Amino acid sequence: MVTRKEVAELAGVSEATVSRVFNGVGPMKAETKRKVLEAAQRLNYHPNAIAQSFARRRSGHLGVVLPYLPKVHLFSAYYFSEILSGIGEKVRERGYDLLVLLRSPEEPADYVQLFRTRKVDACIILGARDHSGQKEALRKLKEEGHPFCVVNQHFAGEGFNEVDADHVQGSYEAAKYLLSKGYRRIAFMNGSPEYSNSRDRLLGFRRAMEEAGLEVPDRMLLEGNYSRKSGYEAAERIWQQRDEVEAVFAANDRMAIGIMQRLREYGWTAGKEIAVAGYDDSDAAKLSDPPLTSVYVPFYEMGRLAAERVLDQAISGAEAEPFREKLPTRLVIRKSSERTF
Amino acid sequence: MVTRKEVAELAGVSEATVSRVFNGVGPMKAETKRKVLEAAQRLNYHPNAIAQSFARRRSGHLGVVLPYLPKVHLFSAYYFSEILSGIGEKVRERGYDLLVLLRSPEEPADYVQLFRTRKVDACIILGARDHSGQKEALRKLKEEGHPFCVVNQHFAGEGFNEVDADHVQGSYEAAKYLLSKGYRRIAFMNGSPEYSNSRDRLLGFRRAMEEAGLEVPDRMLLEGNYSRKSGYEAAERIWQQRDEVEAVFAANDRMAIGIMQRLREYGWTAGKEIAVAGYDDSDAAKLSDPPLTSVYVPFYEMGRLAAERVLDQAISGAEAEPFREKLPTRLVIRKSSERTF
DNA sequence: TTGTACGCGTTATCAT
DNA sequence: ATGATAACGCGTACAA
């Protein structure tokens, strides 16, 4: 391995000068710089990144913690993919590297470890739940003052850094739209209330219904686990209540598509006998037939923003005020919610 | 920051002993171990991962290079997501960390840099093309003897480590199946021949057609860029030739779905007026309507295997023989290729 | 079974 | 504008 020392010798300067050239620090004679760079090139010298991290006491890594479930092919989830892409862009821009950390929800969460071992300078937690010591682990992170951020999740009263989307508004608008099309009896299929975004969606939905002076009977509220399958299964209940269901709003696109598939097997087509709307505006919404009306969530932007804010904190080192960003969502209307009957 | 030194002092032992306890190296008295661990706990000591890497001269990182395209939200691609998940599992199992490196296809590729700077101990290259110095960069990696592996891509005559899928077989079987259903005039929509997997698919398709004694006229060969949009657009040409097209085989699911969507606008439904088959057996194949007949590719397994092999090489350090794994594909039959007319 | 001592390749401070 | 040199926190060979 070629080290700075050899470059210094060949260039006839001190090691410190070589460092200065490579870090662009301090004033230096152009001639000296030239000599050093030439020597470095001749020897094929490249600074050892680990040694740099060691000396700088910074890893240069932004950590992203993802829940890891052996059977589930996690990255497949549109949601994580988009957020990760957004983080990736910002990280690139800042010259950081992206350290992806897969953590099983089973094992006790210990995010603090990541910082104590200096593996990361900052980190973003995805898919955290109000659950199994995860909130505890986040509290500890905060106590110790590490720069971290939670995305698409809100922990009430904790003051964590958060980048969220306005899911209350998103659901509100989706429901409003369905109401505006004349539907009154609207079923809502949500995900687990363990996620704040599920709870937010229910709020938005209820608000819209209330404003329209409508009741939300329990039998019109379904719960799934955000999988296509759970939607497919829930559609059976919808079918049983078909006399009083005019529209279905699902908390993500996959469940919505599962619902449409099952209903079609019964002979009902979305946009004809029933209106269906989903959430996320994922690729699947465009691929489905009919294309799915859905609520766009700026996951990519959320990732970018989270990375930006958290890297700023890492660099400034200051005890910054916790931030809570909440990005707007937007309804995208497609055929699944048309009224052709 | 708590260091080994402080732990040693509190425990009344030398620094070396502390290291031994934490690395489980050499014989030691149970009593000593207890004292050290207790002191470490009291002080909340955690070994500095960077210092460890520095001393060991290993980063503990497996690098994964992904093509980065600002506009395209890359992780969205089913393909990358699945491979990454597979890599993630193996990396976890081995106690490594996953360093995700986004590289623009524009900028000159320099993978060697990753090793020279000691950022990674091994790496996996995804989405590499026979293009813009990328092959050169890979050759250099090989010359310098770094452990790396290319996934789902073959570079003929280079002897790179590769984990591929048998796309010749996959296409062959898909075409065979369509032929077995009685279709004779089959259009094939491929992706860019820049990718070896595209070329392989063409081979398999041609082979099946030849065996059936059928010509493959140029007008039955279309090319897209693996996007739904390109399929949607190409469907216009298919429609123009509708008198002589009985079936369409597309090189991925998204293009196949784009084709189905456009054809439906013209009034043709897959599985009725025309048969359609895709490739990848992605989520989209199950979400589409009708569900899409497709060729399953074990991307997850490919990622796992690539990580395993390349980490083995990194650890052994030996100049191992280059490996070339080729995993089987499998046809999954769904409604889009049924014959109901 | 444990301690001593050195090396790892930088960064950064303090002289010059 | 440049050189000397002290950290940085750990692994490990060697000595005891």
Short mmCIF file of C-alpha atoms in Angstrom, two decimals, chain B residues 93-230:
data_model
loop_
_atom_site.label_atom_id
_atom_site.label_comp_id
_atom_site.label_asym_id
_atom_site.label_seq_id
_atom_site.Cartn_x
_atom_site.Cartn_y
_atom_site.Cartn_z
CA GLU B 93 -25.37 -13.05 8.57
CA ARG B 94 -21.68 -12.36 8.16
CA GLY B 95 -21.57 -9.36 10.43
CA TYR B 96 -20.63 -7.01 7.64
CA ASP B 97 -22.13 -3.67 6.82
CA LEU B 98 -23.64 -2.66 3.54
CA LEU B 99 -22.19 0.41 1.91
CA VAL B 100 -24.40 1.58 -0.91
CA LEU B 101 -22.54 3.52 -3.57
CA LEU B 102 -24.47 5.44 -6.16
CA ARG B 103 -22.49 6.11 -9.27
CA SER B 104 -23.67 8.08 -12.23
CA PRO B 105 -23.15 6.28 -15.54
CA GLU B 106 -21.95 9.65 -16.81
CA GLU B 107 -18.92 10.06 -14.63
CA PRO B 108 -15.94 7.87 -15.49
CA ALA B 109 -16.21 4.62 -13.58
CA ASP B 110 -13.45 4.00 -11.07
CA TYR B 111 -14.25 1.07 -8.89
CA VAL B 112 -10.61 0.47 -7.98
CA GLN B 113 -10.73 3.63 -5.97
CA LEU B 114 -13.13 1.99 -3.55
CA PHE B 115 -10.56 -0.58 -2.66
CA ARG B 116 -7.54 1.66 -2.66
CA THR B 117 -9.18 3.99 -0.22
CA ARG B 118 -10.14 0.93 1.81
CA LYS B 119 -13.77 1.90 1.85
CA VAL B 120 -14.82 -1.66 1.09
CA ASP B 121 -13.40 -5.14 1.51
CA ALA B 122 -15.40 -6.50 -1.38
CA CYS B 123 -18.00 -5.21 -3.74
CA ILE B 124 -20.88 -6.09 -5.97
CA ILE B 125 -21.61 -4.19 -9.13
CA LEU B 126 -25.21 -3.89 -10.25
CA GLY B 127 -26.53 -2.60 -13.53
CA ALA B 128 -23.13 -2.33 -15.16
CA ARG B 129 -23.16 -1.88 -18.88
CA ASP B 130 -20.77 -2.77 -21.60
CA HIS B 131 -20.24 0.89 -21.90
CA SER B 132 -18.41 4.11 -21.17
CA GLY B 133 -15.33 2.68 -19.57
CA GLN B 134 -17.29 0.50 -17.22
CA LYS B 135 -15.82 -2.66 -18.62
CA GLU B 136 -12.39 -1.06 -18.40
CA ALA B 137 -12.98 -0.25 -14.76
CA LEU B 138 -13.98 -3.83 -14.09
CA ARG B 139 -10.89 -5.13 -15.84
CA LYS B 140 -8.76 -2.98 -13.62
CA LEU B 141 -10.49 -4.37 -10.57
CA LYS B 142 -9.66 -7.83 -11.76
CA GLU B 143 -6.07 -6.98 -12.58
CA GLU B 144 -5.51 -5.67 -9.11
CA GLY B 145 -7.10 -8.79 -7.68
CA HIS B 146 -9.93 -7.20 -5.75
CA PRO B 147 -12.87 -9.38 -4.73
CA PHE B 148 -15.84 -8.20 -6.73
CA CYS B 149 -18.81 -9.67 -8.51
CA VAL B 150 -21.20 -8.65 -11.23
CA VAL B 151 -24.83 -9.68 -10.96
CA ASN B 152 -27.30 -10.50 -13.72
CA GLN B 153 -24.82 -9.52 -16.36
CA HIS B 154 -22.27 -11.44 -18.34
CA PHE B 155 -19.11 -10.07 -19.88
CA ALA B 156 -17.94 -12.58 -22.41
CA GLY B 157 -14.34 -13.61 -22.21
CA GLU B 158 -13.45 -11.44 -19.25
CA GLY B 159 -13.53 -14.02 -16.50
CA PHE B 160 -15.19 -11.69 -14.02
CA ASN B 161 -16.94 -13.20 -11.06
CA GLU B 162 -20.56 -13.38 -12.04
CA VAL B 163 -23.89 -14.45 -10.65
CA ASP B 164 -26.36 -14.62 -13.46
CA ALA B 165 -29.71 -16.21 -14.22
CA ASP B 166 -30.35 -18.43 -17.17
CA HIS B 167 -32.23 -16.02 -19.37
CA VAL B 168 -31.76 -18.11 -22.47
CA GLN B 169 -33.65 -20.89 -20.78
CA GLY B 170 -36.23 -18.51 -19.34
CA SER B 171 -37.14 -17.04 -22.69
CA TYR B 172 -36.96 -20.38 -24.34
CA GLU B 173 -39.51 -21.80 -21.96
CA ALA B 174 -41.80 -18.82 -22.21
CA ALA B 175 -41.79 -19.03 -25.99
CA LYS B 176 -42.20 -22.79 -25.88
CA TYR B 177 -45.22 -22.37 -23.69
CA LEU B 178 -46.82 -19.85 -26.00
CA LEU B 179 -46.15 -22.19 -28.89
CA SER B 180 -47.66 -25.07 -26.96
CA LYS B 181 -50.84 -23.06 -26.61
CA GLY B 182 -51.02 -22.97 -30.36
CA TYR B 183 -49.75 -19.45 -30.98
CA ARG B 184 -47.49 -19.21 -33.98
CA ARG B 185 -47.12 -15.55 -34.70
CA ILE B 186 -45.37 -14.26 -31.63
CA ALA B 187 -43.93 -10.78 -31.27
CA PHE B 188 -40.99 -10.25 -28.97
CA MET B 189 -40.32 -6.96 -27.26
CA ASN B 190 -36.81 -6.87 -25.89
CA GLY B 191 -34.70 -4.36 -23.96
CA SER B 192 -31.43 -2.84 -25.09
CA PRO B 193 -28.84 -5.33 -26.37
CA GLU B 194 -26.35 -3.42 -24.27
CA TYR B 195 -27.41 -5.77 -21.50
CA SER B 196 -26.31 -9.34 -21.78
CA ASN B 197 -29.60 -10.48 -20.34
CA SER B 198 -31.42 -8.85 -23.25
CA ARG B 199 -29.21 -10.68 -25.70
CA ASP B 200 -29.75 -13.93 -23.84
CA ARG B 201 -33.48 -13.56 -24.03
CA LEU B 202 -33.37 -13.05 -27.75
CA LEU B 203 -31.32 -16.22 -28.07
CA GLY B 204 -33.80 -18.27 -26.10
CA PHE B 205 -36.73 -16.85 -28.02
CA ARG B 206 -35.11 -17.56 -31.37
CA ARG B 207 -34.21 -21.05 -30.35
CA ALA B 208 -37.76 -21.93 -29.42
CA MET B 209 -39.09 -20.47 -32.64
CA GLU B 210 -36.53 -22.28 -34.74
CA GLU B 211 -37.29 -25.56 -33.08
CA ALA B 212 -40.90 -25.01 -34.02
CA GLY B 213 -39.81 -24.37 -37.56
CA LEU B 214 -40.90 -20.77 -37.47
CA GLU B 215 -39.33 -17.66 -38.91
CA VAL B 216 -38.74 -14.59 -36.77
CA PRO B 217 -39.34 -11.67 -39.10
CA ASP B 218 -37.85 -8.35 -38.05
CA ARG B 219 -41.22 -6.70 -37.81
CA MET B 220 -42.05 -9.05 -34.96
CA LEU B 221 -39.08 -7.80 -32.95
CA LEU B 222 -39.56 -4.64 -30.95
CA GLU B 223 -37.23 -2.82 -28.61
CA GLY B 224 -37.99 -0.77 -25.52
CA ASN B 225 -36.16 0.48 -22.47
CA TYR B 226 -37.83 -1.71 -19.87
CA SER B 227 -40.28 1.02 -18.89
CA ARG B 228 -44.03 0.68 -18.90
CA LYS B 229 -44.16 3.67 -21.18
CA SER B 230 -42.02 2.06 -23.83
#
